[in-house]
Short mmCIF file of C-alpha atoms and ligand atoms in Angstrom, two decimals:
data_model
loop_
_atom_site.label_atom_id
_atom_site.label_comp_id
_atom_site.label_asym_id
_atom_site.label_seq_id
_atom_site.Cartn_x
_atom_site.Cartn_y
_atom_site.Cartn_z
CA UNK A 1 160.81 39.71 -132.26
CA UNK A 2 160.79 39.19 -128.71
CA UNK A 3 160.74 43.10 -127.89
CA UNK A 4 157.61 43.64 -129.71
CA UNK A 5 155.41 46.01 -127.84
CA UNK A 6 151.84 45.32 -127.47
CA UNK A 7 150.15 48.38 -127.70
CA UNK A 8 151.52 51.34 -129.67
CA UNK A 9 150.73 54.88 -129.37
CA UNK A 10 150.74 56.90 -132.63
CA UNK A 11 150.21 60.33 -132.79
CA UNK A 12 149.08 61.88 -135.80
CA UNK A 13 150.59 64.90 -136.88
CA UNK A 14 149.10 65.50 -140.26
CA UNK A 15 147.09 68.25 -139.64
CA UNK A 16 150.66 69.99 -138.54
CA UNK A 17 153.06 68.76 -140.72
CA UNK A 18 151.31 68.35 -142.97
CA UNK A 19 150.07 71.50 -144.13
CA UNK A 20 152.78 73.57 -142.88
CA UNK A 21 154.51 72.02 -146.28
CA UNK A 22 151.48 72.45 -148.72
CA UNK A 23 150.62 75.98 -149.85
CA UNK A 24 148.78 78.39 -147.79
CA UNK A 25 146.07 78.35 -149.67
CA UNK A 26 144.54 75.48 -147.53
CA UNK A 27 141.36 76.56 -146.15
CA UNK A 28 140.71 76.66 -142.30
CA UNK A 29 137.36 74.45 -143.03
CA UNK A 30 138.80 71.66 -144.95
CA UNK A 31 141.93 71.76 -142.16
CA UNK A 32 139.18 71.61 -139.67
CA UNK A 33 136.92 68.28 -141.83
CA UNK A 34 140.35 66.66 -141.60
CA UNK A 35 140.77 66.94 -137.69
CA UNK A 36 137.40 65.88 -137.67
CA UNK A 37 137.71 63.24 -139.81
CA UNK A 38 140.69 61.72 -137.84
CA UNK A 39 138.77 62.13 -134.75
CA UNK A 40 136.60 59.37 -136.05
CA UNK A 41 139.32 57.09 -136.82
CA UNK A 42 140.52 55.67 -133.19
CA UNK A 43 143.63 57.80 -133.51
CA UNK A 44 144.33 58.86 -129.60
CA UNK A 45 146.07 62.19 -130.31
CA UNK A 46 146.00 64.59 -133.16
CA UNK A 47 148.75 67.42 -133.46
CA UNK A 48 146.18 70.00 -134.68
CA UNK A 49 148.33 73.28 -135.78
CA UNK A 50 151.72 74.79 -134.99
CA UNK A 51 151.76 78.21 -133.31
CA UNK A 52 155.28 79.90 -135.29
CA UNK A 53 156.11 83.03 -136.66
CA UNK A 54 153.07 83.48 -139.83
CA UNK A 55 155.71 85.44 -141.49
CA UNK A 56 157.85 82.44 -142.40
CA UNK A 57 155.20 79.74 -141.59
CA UNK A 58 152.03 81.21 -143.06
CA UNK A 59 150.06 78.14 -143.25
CA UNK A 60 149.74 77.58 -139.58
CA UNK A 61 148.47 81.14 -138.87
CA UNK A 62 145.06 80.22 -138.94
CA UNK A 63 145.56 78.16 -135.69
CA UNK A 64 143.74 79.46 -133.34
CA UNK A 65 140.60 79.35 -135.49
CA UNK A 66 141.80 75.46 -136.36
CA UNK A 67 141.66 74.97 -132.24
CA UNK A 68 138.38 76.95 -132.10
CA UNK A 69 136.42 75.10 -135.07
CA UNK A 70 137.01 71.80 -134.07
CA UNK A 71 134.73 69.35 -133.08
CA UNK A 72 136.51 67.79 -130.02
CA UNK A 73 135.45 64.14 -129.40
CA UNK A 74 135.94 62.30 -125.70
CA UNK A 75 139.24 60.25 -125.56
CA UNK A 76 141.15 62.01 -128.16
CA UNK A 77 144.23 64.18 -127.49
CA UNK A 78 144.01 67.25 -129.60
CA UNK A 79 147.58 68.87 -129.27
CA UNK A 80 149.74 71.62 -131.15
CA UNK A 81 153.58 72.45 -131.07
CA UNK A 82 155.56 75.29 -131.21
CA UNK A 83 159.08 76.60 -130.47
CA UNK A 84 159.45 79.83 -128.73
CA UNK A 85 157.63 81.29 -125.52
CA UNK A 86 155.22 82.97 -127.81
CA UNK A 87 154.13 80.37 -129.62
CA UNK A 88 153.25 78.23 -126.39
CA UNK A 89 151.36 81.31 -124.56
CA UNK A 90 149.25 80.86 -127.83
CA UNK A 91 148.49 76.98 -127.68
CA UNK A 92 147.80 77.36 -123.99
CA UNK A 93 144.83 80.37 -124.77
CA UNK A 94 143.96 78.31 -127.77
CA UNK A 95 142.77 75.03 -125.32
CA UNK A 96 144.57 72.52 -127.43
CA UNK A 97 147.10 70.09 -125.55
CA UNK A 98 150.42 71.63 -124.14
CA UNK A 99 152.87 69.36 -123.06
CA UNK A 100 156.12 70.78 -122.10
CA UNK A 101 157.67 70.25 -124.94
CA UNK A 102 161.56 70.77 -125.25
CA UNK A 103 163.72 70.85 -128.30
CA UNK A 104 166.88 71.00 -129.94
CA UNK A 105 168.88 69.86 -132.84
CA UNK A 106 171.76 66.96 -133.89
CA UNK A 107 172.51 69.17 -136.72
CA UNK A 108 173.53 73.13 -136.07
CA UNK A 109 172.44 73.72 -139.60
CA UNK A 110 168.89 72.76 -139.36
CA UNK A 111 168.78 74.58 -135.71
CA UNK A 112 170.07 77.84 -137.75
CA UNK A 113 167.04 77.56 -140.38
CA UNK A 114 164.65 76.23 -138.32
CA UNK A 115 164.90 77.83 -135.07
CA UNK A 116 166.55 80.63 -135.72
CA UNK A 117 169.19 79.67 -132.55
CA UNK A 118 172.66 78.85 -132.64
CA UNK A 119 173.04 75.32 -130.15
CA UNK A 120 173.64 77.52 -127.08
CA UNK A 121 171.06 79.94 -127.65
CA UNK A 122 168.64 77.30 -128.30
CA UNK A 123 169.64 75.56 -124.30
CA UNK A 124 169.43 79.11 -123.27
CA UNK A 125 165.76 79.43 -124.93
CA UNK A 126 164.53 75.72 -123.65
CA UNK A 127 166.26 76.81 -120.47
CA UNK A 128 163.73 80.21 -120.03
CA UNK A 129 160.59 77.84 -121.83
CA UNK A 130 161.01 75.01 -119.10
CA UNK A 131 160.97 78.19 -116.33
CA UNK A 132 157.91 78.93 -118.14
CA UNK A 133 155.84 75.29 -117.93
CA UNK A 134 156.89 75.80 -114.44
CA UNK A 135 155.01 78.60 -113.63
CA UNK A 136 151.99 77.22 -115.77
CA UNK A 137 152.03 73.62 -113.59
CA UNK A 138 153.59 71.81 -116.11
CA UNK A 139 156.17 68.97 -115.37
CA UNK A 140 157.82 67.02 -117.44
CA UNK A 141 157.27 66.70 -121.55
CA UNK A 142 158.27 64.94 -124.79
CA UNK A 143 162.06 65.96 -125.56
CA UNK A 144 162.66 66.43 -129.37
CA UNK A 145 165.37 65.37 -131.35
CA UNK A 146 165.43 67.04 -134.66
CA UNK A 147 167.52 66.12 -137.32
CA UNK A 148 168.84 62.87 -135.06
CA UNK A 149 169.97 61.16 -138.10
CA UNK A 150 171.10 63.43 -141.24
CA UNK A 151 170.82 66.36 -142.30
CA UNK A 152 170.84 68.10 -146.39
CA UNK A 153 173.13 70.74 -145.23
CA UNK A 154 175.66 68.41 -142.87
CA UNK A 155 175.02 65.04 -144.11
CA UNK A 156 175.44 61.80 -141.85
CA UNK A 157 174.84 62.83 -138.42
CA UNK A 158 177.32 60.42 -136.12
CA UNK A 159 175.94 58.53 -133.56
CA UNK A 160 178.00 60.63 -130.93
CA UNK A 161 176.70 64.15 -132.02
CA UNK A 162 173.34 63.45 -131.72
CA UNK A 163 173.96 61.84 -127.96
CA UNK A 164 175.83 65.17 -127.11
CA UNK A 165 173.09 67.56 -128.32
CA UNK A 166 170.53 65.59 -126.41
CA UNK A 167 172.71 65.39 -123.15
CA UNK A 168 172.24 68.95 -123.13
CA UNK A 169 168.62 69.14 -123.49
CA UNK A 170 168.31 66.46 -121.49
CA UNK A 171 170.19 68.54 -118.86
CA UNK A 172 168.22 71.24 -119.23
CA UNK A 173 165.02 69.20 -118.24
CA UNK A 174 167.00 67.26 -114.96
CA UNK A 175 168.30 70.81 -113.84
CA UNK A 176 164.28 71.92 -113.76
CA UNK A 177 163.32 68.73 -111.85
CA UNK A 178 161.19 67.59 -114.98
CA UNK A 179 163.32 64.85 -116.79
CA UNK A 180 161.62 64.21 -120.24
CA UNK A 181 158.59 62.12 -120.71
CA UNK A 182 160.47 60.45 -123.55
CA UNK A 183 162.89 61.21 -126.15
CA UNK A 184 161.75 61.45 -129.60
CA UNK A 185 164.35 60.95 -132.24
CA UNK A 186 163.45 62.53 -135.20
CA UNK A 187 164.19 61.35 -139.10
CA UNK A 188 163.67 65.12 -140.17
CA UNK A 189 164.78 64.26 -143.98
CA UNK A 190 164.45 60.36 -144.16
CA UNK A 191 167.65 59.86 -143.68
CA UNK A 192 168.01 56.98 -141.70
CA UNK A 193 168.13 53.04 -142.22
CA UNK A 194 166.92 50.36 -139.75
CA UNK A 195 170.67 50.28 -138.70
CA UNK A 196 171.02 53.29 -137.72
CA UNK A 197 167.24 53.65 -135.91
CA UNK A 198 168.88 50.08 -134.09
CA UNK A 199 172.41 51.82 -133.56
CA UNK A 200 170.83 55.52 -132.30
CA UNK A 201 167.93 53.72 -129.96
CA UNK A 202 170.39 51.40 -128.39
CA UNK A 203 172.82 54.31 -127.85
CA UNK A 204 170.21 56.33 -125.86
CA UNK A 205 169.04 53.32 -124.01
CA UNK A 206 172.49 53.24 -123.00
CA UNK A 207 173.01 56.54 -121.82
CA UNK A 208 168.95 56.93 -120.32
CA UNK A 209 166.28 55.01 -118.92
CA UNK A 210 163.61 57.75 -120.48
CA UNK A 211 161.61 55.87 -123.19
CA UNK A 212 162.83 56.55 -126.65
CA UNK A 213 159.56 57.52 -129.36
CA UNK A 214 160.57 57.76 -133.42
CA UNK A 215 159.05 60.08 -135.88
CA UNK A 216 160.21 59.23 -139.29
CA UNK A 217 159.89 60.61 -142.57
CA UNK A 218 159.29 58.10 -145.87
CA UNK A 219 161.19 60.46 -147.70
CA UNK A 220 163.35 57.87 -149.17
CA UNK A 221 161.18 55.09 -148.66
CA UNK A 222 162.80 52.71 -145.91
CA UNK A 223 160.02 54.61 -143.58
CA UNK A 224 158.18 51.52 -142.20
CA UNK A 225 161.59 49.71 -142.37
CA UNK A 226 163.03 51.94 -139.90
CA UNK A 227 159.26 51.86 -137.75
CA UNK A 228 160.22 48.38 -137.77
CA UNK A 229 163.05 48.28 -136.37
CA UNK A 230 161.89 50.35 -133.96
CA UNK A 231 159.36 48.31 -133.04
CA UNK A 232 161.62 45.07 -132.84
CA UNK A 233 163.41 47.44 -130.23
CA UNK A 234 160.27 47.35 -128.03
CA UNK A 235 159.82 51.63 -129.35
CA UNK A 236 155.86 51.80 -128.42
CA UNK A 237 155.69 55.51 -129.14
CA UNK A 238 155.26 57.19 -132.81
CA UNK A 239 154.48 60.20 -134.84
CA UNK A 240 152.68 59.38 -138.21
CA UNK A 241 150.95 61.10 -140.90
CA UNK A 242 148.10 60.93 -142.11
CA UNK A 243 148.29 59.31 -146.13
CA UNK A 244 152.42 60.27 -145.63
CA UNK A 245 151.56 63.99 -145.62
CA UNK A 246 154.07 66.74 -144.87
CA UNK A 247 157.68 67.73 -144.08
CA UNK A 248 159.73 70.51 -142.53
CA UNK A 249 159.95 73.51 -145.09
CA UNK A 250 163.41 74.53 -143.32
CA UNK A 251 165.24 71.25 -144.14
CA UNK A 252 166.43 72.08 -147.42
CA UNK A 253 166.30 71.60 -151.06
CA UNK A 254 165.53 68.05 -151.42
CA UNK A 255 163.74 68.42 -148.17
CA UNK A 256 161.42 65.89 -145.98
CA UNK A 257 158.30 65.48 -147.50
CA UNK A 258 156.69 62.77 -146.49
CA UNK A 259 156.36 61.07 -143.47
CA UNK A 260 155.61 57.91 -142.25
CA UNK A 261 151.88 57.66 -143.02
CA UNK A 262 149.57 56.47 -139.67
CA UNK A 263 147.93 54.41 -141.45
CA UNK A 264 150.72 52.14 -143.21
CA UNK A 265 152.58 51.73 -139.69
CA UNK A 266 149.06 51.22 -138.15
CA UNK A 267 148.85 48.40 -140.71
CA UNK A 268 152.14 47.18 -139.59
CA UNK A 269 151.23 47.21 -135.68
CA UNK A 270 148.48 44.97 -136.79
CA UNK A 271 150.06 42.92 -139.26
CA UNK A 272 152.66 41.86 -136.18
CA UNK A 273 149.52 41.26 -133.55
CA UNK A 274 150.31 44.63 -131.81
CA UNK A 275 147.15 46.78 -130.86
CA UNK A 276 147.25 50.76 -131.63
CA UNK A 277 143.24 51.51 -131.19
CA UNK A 278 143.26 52.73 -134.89
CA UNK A 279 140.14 51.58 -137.60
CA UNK A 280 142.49 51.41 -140.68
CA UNK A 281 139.76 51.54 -143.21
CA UNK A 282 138.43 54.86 -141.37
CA UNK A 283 141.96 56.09 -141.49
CA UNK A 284 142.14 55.16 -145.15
CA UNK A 285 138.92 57.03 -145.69
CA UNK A 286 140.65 60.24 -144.11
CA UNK A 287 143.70 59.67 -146.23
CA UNK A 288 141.71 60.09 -149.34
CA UNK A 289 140.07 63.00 -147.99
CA UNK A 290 143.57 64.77 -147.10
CA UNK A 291 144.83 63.84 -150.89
CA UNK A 292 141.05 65.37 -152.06
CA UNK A 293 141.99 68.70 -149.53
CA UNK A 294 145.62 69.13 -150.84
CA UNK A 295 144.89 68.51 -154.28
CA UNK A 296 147.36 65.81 -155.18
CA UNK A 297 148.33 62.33 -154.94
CA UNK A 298 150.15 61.25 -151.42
CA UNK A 299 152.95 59.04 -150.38
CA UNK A 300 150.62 56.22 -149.06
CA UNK A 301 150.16 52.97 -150.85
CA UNK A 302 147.34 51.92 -148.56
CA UNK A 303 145.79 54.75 -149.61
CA UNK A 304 146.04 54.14 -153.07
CA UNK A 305 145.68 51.03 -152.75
CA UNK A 306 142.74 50.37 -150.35
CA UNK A 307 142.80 47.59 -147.25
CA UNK A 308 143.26 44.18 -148.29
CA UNK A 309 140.28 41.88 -148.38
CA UNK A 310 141.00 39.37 -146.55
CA UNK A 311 137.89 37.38 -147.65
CA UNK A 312 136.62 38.36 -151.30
CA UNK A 313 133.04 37.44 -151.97
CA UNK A 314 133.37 35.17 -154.56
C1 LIG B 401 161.88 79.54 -134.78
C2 LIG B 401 161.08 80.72 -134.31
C3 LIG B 401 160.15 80.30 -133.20
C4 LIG B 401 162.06 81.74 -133.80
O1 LIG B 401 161.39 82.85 -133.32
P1 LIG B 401 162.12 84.15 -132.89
O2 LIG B 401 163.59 83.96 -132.99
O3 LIG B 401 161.54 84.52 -131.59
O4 LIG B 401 161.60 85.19 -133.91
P2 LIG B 401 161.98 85.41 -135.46
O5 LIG B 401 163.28 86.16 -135.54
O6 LIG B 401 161.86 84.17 -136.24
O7 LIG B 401 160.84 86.36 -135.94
C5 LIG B 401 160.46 87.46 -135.24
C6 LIG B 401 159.06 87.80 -135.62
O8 LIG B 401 158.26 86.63 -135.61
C7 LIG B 401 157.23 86.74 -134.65
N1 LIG B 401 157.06 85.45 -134.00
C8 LIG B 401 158.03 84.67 -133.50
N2 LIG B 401 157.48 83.57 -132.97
C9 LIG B 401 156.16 83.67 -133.17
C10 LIG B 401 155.09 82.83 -132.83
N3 LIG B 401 155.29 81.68 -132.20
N4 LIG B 401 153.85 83.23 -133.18
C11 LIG B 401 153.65 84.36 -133.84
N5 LIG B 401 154.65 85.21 -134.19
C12 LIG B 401 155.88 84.85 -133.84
C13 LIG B 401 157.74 87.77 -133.70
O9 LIG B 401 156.69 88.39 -132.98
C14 LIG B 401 158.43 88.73 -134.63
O10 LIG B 401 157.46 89.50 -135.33
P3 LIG B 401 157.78 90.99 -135.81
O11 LIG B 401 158.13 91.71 -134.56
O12 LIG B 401 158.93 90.89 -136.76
O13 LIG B 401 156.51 91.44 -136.47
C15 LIG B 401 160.28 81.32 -135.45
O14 LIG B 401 161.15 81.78 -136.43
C16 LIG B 401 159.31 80.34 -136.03
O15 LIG B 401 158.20 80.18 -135.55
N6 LIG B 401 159.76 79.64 -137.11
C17 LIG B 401 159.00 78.58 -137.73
C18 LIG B 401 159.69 77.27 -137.52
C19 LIG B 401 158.77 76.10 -137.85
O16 LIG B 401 157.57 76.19 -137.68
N7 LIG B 401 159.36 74.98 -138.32
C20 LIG B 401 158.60 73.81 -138.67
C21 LIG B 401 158.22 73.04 -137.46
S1 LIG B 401 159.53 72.01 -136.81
C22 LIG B 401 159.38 70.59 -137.80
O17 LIG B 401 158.58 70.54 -138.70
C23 LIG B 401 160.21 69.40 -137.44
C24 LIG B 401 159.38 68.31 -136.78
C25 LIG B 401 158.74 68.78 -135.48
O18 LIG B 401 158.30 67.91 -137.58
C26 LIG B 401 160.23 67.09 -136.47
C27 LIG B 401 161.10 66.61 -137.61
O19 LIG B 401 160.58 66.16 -138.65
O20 LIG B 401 162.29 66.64 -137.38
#
């Protein structure tokens, strides 16, 4: 346990992921109580919206009037994503967070759905997008890993694959003088096991001194087995969701819902003594408000269950 970190950043990416996989029906307001709700909850940063194409993403095209409704407290990050030009020129007029973000995935399959690229098309587009955080002032970003692990339309994704795709992109960033923050290695479908988090991590600490960061989906439920060990691995970066909300609509039939939910690994960080800034019982609180918004019963146990007493009146 020696690798522990001591302080782990989680990002929360609920408001995102989350309802780009419920119906559209969401309203802006309630999207905009949960932002604000999370803002009260020591979370540091807060993936607010996605700017994609509203045609096939229809429940993030209310994002610029997400960025402009929200109530934006001191010390939080309040960031979006996207994946073309078009969608970044939007987050940067919206005011919401814009790192350069790059992107690419292990599995062709997903890229084809999800992107809309083939793998050199999608260099060639992160290629013209880093040219583009240039001439904005922007340096170096998060590097995304999609599909790192497995994917529903190629199954097991070997170790080697996803090192190839990612000495691409991370070419791409080197070649523009802005290697990548970090590399986030992404459980797209919950595919993974804590071997293979241990196996992939090791292989691109191997390869690159960049820090590694995990998002992983629950989908399967060896979520905050996998967080852990990542964590054992000294990983001090994650993406969580709030109550376990959310998934990528592109990643097929049995799909990703769920991801890791903040508050369960936040649990976790404290459970092992490691510090993440976050007020679980606030977070809980914001979890039952996200189940109240979307209208059904989430992944999270902690949710369901409440926090743990510690010391019962009698
Ligand atoms: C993939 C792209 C960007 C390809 O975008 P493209 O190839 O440029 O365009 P397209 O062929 O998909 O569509 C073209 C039409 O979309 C419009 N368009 C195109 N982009 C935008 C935009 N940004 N904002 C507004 N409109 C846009 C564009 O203007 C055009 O409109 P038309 O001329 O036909 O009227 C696009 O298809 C898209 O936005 N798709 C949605 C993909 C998506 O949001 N996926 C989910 C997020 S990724 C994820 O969840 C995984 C993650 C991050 O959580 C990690 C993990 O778990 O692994």
């Amino acid at each position: 346990m020696s690798d522990l970190p001591s302080f782990v950043h989680i990002t929360e990416v609920g408001p995102r992921e989350g309802f780009q996989f419920e119906p559209p029906s969401i309203q802006t307001k309630d999207k905009i109580r949960l932002i604000d709700a999370l803002s009260e909850t020591g979370v540091p940063e807060i993936e607010c919206a996605s700017f994609a194409n509203r045609k096939v993403v229809p429940q993030m095209a209310d994002a610029l009037d997400i960025a402009a409704g929200i109530t934006r407290r001191s010390g939080v990050v309040y960031g979006s994503m996207w994946l073309n030009a078009k969608g970044f020129l939007q987050a940067l007029d919206s005011g919401l967070y814009t790192p350069a973000l790059t992107f690419g995935s292990a599995s062709d399959s997903f890229l084809a759905r999800n992107n809309n690229t083939t793998p050199d098309q999608q260099i060639d587009r992160q290629r013209k997008l880093r040219a583009l955080y240039s001439e904005h002032g922007l340096g170096s970003g998060p590097l995304y890993l999609f599909t790192a692990f497995g994917c529903n339309y190629e199954g097991v994704i070997p170790v080697e694959k996803a090192l190839h795709r990612l000495s691409e992109l991370v070419a791409v960033c080197e070649e523009a003088g802005a290697p990548p923050a970090n590399i986030t290695l992404c459980d797209t479908i919950g595919a993974a096991g804590p071997s293979d988090v241990r196996a992939l991590v090791s292989a691109v600490r191997d390869r690159w001194e960049y820090p590694v960061a995990l998002h992983l989906h629950d989908t399967r439920e060896l979520g905050i087995a996998n967080a852990m060990a990542g964590l054992e691995l000294g990983v001090a970066r994650f993406d969580a969701s709030v109550g376990g909300l959310g998934g990528c609509p592109f990643a097929g039939h049995k799909s990703a819902a769920g991801n890791v939910a903040t508050e369960e690994l936040a649990l976790l960080c404290d459970r092992l003594g490691i510090e993440t800034g976050i007020d679980i019982p606030a977070l809980t609180r914001a979890a039952k408000l996200a189940a109240d918004i979307v209208g059904h019963p989430l992944t999270s146990k902690l949710a369901l269950a409440g926090v743990f007493n510690r010391s019962p009146e009698a």
